[in-house]
Short mmCIF file of C-alpha atoms in Angstrom, two decimals:
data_model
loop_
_atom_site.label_atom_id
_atom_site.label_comp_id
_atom_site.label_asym_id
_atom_site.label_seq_id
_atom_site.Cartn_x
_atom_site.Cartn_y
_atom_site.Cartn_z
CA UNK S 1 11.96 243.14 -86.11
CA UNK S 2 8.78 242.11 -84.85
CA UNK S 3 9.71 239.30 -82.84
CA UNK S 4 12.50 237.50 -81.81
CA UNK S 5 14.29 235.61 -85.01
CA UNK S 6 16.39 232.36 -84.57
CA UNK S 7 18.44 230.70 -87.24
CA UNK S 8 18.76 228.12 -88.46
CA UNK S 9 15.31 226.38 -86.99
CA UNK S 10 16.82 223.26 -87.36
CA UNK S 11 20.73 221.86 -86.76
CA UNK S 12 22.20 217.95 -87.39
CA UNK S 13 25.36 218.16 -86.68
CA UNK S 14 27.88 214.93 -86.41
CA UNK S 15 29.75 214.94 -82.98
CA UNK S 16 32.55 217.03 -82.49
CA UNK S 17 31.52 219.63 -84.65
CA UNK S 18 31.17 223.30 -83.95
CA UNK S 19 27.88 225.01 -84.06
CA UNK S 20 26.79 228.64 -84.17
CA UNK S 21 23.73 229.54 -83.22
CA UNK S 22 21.87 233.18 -84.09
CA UNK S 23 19.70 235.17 -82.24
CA UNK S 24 17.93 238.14 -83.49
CA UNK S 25 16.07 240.38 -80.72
CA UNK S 26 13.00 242.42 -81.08
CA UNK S 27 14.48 245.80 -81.94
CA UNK S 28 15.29 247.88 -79.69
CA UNK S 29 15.65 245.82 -76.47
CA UNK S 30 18.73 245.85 -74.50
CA UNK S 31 18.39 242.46 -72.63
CA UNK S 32 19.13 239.22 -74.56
CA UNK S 33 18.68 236.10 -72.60
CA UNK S 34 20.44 232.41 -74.25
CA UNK S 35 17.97 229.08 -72.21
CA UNK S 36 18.27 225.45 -73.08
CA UNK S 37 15.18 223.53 -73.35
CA UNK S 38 16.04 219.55 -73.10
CA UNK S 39 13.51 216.15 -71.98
CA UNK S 40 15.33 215.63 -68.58
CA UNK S 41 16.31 219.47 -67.96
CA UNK S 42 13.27 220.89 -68.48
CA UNK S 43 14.38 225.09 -69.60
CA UNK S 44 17.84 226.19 -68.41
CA UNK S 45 19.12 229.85 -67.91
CA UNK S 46 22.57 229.59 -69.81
CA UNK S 47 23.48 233.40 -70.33
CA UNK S 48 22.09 236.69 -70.30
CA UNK S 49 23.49 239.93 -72.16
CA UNK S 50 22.77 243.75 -71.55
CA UNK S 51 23.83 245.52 -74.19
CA UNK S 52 26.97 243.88 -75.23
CA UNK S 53 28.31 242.66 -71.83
CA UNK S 54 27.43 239.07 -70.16
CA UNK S 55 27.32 240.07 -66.86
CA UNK S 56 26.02 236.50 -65.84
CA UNK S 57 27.42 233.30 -67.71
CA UNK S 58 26.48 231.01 -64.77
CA UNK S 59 24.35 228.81 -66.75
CA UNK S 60 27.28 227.50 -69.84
CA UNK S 61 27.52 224.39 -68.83
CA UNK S 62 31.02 224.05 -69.48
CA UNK S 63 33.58 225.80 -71.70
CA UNK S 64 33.37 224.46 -75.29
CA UNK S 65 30.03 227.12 -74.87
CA UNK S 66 30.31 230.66 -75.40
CA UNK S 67 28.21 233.64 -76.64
CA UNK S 68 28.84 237.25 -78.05
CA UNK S 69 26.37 240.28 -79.02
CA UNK S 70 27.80 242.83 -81.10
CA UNK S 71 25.79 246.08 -81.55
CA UNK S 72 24.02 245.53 -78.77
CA UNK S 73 21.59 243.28 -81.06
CA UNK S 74 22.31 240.27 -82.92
CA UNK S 75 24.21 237.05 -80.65
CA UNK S 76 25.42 234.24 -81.07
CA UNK S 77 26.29 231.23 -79.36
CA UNK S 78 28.75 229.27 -79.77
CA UNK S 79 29.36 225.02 -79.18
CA UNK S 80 32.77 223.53 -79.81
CA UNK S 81 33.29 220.34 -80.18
CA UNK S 82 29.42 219.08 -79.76
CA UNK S 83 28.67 215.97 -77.65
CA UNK S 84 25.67 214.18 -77.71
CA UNK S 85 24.11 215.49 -74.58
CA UNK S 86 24.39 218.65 -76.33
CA UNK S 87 21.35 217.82 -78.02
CA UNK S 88 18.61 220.21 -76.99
CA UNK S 89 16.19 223.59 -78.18
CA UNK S 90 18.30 226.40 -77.72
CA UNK S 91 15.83 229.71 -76.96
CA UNK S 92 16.55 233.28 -77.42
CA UNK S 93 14.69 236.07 -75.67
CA UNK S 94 14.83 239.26 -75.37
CA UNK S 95 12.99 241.97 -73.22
CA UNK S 96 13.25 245.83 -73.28
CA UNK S 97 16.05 245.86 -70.02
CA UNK S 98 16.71 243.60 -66.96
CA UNK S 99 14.85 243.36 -64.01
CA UNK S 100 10.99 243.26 -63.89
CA UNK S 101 10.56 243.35 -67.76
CA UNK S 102 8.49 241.41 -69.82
CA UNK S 103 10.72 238.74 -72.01
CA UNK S 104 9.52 237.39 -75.29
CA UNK S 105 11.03 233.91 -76.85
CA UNK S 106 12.01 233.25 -80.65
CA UNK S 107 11.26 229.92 -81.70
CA UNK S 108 14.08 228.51 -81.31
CA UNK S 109 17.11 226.26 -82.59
CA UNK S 110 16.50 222.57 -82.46
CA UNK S 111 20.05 220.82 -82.46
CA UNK S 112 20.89 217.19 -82.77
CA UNK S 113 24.33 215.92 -82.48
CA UNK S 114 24.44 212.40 -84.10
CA UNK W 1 18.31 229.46 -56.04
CA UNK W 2 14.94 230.16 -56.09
CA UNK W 3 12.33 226.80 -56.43
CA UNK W 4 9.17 226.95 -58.65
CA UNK W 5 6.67 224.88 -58.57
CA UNK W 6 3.97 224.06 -61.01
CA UNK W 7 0.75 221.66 -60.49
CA UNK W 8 -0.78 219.51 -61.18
CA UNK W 9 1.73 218.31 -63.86
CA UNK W 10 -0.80 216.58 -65.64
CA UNK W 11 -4.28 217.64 -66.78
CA UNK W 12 -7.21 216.19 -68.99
CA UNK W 13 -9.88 218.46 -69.66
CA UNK W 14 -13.05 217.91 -71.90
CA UNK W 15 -14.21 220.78 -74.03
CA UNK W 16 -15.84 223.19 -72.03
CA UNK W 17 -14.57 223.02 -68.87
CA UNK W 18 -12.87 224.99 -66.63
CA UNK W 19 -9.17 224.91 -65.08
CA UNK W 20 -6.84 226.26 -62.87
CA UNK W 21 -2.86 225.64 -62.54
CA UNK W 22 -0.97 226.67 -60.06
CA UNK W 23 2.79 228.10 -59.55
CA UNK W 24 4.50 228.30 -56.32
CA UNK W 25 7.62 230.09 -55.70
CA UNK W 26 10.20 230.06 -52.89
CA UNK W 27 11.88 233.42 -52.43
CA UNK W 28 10.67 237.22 -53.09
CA UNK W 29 10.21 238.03 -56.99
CA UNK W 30 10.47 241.19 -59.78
CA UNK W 31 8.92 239.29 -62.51
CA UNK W 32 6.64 236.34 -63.29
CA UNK W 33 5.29 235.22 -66.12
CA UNK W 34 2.99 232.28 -67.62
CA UNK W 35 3.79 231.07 -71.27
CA UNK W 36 2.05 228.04 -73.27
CA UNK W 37 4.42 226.09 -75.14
CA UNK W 38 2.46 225.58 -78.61
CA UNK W 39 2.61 221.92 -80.65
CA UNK W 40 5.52 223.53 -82.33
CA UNK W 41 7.95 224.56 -79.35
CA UNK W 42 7.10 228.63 -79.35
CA UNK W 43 6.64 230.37 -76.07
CA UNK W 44 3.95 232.32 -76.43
CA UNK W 45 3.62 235.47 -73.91
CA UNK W 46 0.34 234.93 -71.56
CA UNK W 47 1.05 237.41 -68.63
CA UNK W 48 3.51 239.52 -67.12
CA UNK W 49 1.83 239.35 -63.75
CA UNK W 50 4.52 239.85 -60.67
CA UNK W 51 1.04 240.94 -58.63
CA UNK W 52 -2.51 241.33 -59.07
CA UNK W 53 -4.81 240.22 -61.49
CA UNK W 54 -5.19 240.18 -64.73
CA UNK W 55 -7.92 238.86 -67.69
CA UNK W 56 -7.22 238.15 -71.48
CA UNK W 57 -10.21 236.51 -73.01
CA UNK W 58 -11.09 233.25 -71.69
CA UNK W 59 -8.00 233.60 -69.23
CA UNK W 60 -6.57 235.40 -66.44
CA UNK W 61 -4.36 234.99 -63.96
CA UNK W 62 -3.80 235.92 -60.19
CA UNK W 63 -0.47 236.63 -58.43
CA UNK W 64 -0.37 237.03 -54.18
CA UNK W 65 3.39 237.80 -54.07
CA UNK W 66 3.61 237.92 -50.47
CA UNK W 67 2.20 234.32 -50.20
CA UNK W 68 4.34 233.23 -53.57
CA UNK W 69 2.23 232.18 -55.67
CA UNK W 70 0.36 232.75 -58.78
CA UNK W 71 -2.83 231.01 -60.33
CA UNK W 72 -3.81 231.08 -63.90
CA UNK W 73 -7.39 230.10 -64.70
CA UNK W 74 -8.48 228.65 -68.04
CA UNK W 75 -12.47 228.80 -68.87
CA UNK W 76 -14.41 227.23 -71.38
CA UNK W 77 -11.59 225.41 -72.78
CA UNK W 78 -10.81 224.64 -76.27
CA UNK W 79 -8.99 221.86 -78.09
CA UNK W 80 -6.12 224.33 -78.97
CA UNK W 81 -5.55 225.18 -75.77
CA UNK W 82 -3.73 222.17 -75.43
CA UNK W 83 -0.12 222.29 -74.91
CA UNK W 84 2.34 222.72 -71.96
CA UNK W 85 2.30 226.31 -69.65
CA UNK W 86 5.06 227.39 -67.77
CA UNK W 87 4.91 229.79 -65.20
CA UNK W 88 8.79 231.99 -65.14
CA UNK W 89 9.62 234.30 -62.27
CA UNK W 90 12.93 236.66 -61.75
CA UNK W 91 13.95 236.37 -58.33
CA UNK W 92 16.52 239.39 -57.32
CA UNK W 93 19.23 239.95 -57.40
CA UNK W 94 18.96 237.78 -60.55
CA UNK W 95 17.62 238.64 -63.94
CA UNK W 96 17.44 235.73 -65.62
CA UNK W 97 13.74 233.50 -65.52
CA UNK W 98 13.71 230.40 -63.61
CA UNK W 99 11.14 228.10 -64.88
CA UNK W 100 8.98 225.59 -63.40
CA UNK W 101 8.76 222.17 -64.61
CA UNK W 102 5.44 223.11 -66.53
CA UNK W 103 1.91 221.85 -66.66
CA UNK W 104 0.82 219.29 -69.55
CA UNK W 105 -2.86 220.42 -70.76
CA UNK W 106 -4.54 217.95 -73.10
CA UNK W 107 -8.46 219.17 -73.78
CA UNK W 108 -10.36 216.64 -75.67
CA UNK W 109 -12.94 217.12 -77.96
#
């Protein structure tokens, strides 16, 4: 597409829910990059994808996340049982590979866990 | 990891006038990049500048990698260039961005 899609734009979600999150890339870029923007966290790294392997997952911040990319395009991430401090924008990105490539942002998800 | 630094965090501007923000960064870097955060939470692309210089319209931006640290200029600023900028670098062996805390632009008319 011609930028980088996010659904839904907008989650409420009561606690200890699941959530899925989508990410659409630009097409045609191999890199897919999950951040976290939040009031006292500023924009967290939380997972990056090349192709469909994660080589770097440092940034979940604990295990009820996880994310998959089939195809080597569409991903989503995953929150089990949400908490309130999962409240946040979750940001996709993509870029054309890793390492000294320009990355471009969807829109984002805004989630609130009530 | 890497540190980034942004100033000033804070900045009122009157239409017209001129700015500059600065990004500092602590380590070697591949990749850095300045993004303003619009009223509605986008990230919208300014520069991929990891060195040199660079103009687009009323901005442009300067990166001196081997003193860490990039500038990005605003002139003649407008009302809707208000918003937040972030300046991004990739520091190897890493790929992902690590972001600095941002600088708050408010330009009144």
């Amino acid at each position: 597409g011609a930028g980088v899609s996010q659904s839904p734009s907008n989650k409420v979600t009561e606690k200890g829910k699941d959530v899925e999150l989508r990410c659409d890339p630009i097409s045609g870029h191999t890199a897919l990059y999950w951040y976290r923007q939040s009031l006292g966290q500023g924009l967290e790294f939380l997972i990056y994808f090349q192709g469909n392997s994660a080589p770097d997952k440092s940034g979940l911040p604990s295990d009820r996340f996880s994310a998959e990319r089939t195809g080597g395009s569409v991903s989503t991430l995953t929150i089990q049982r949400t908490q309130q401090e999962d409240s946040a924008v979750y940001l996709c990105a993509s870029s054309l590979g890793l390492r000294s490539t320009e990355a471009f942002f969807g829109q984002g998800t805004r989630l609130t866990v009530v | 990891g890497i540190q980034v630094e942004q100033s000033p965090p804070d900045l009122i501007l009157q239409e017209g006038a001129n700015s500059t923000l600065r990004c500092n960064f602590s380590d070697s870097v591949n990749n850095l990049q300045w993004f303003h955060q619009n009223p509605w939470g986008q990230l919208i692309n300014l520069f991929y500048i990891p060195s040199g210089t660079k103009q687009n319209g009323r901005l442009s931006a300067t990166t001196v990698a081997t003193e860490r640290y990039s500038l990005l200029y605003i002139s003649s600023s407008q009302t809707t260039d208000s918003g937040v900028y972030f300046c991004a670098v990739e520091n190897p062996p890493n790929y992902k961005l690590t972001f600095g805390k941002g600088t708050l632009l408010t330009v009144n008319p």
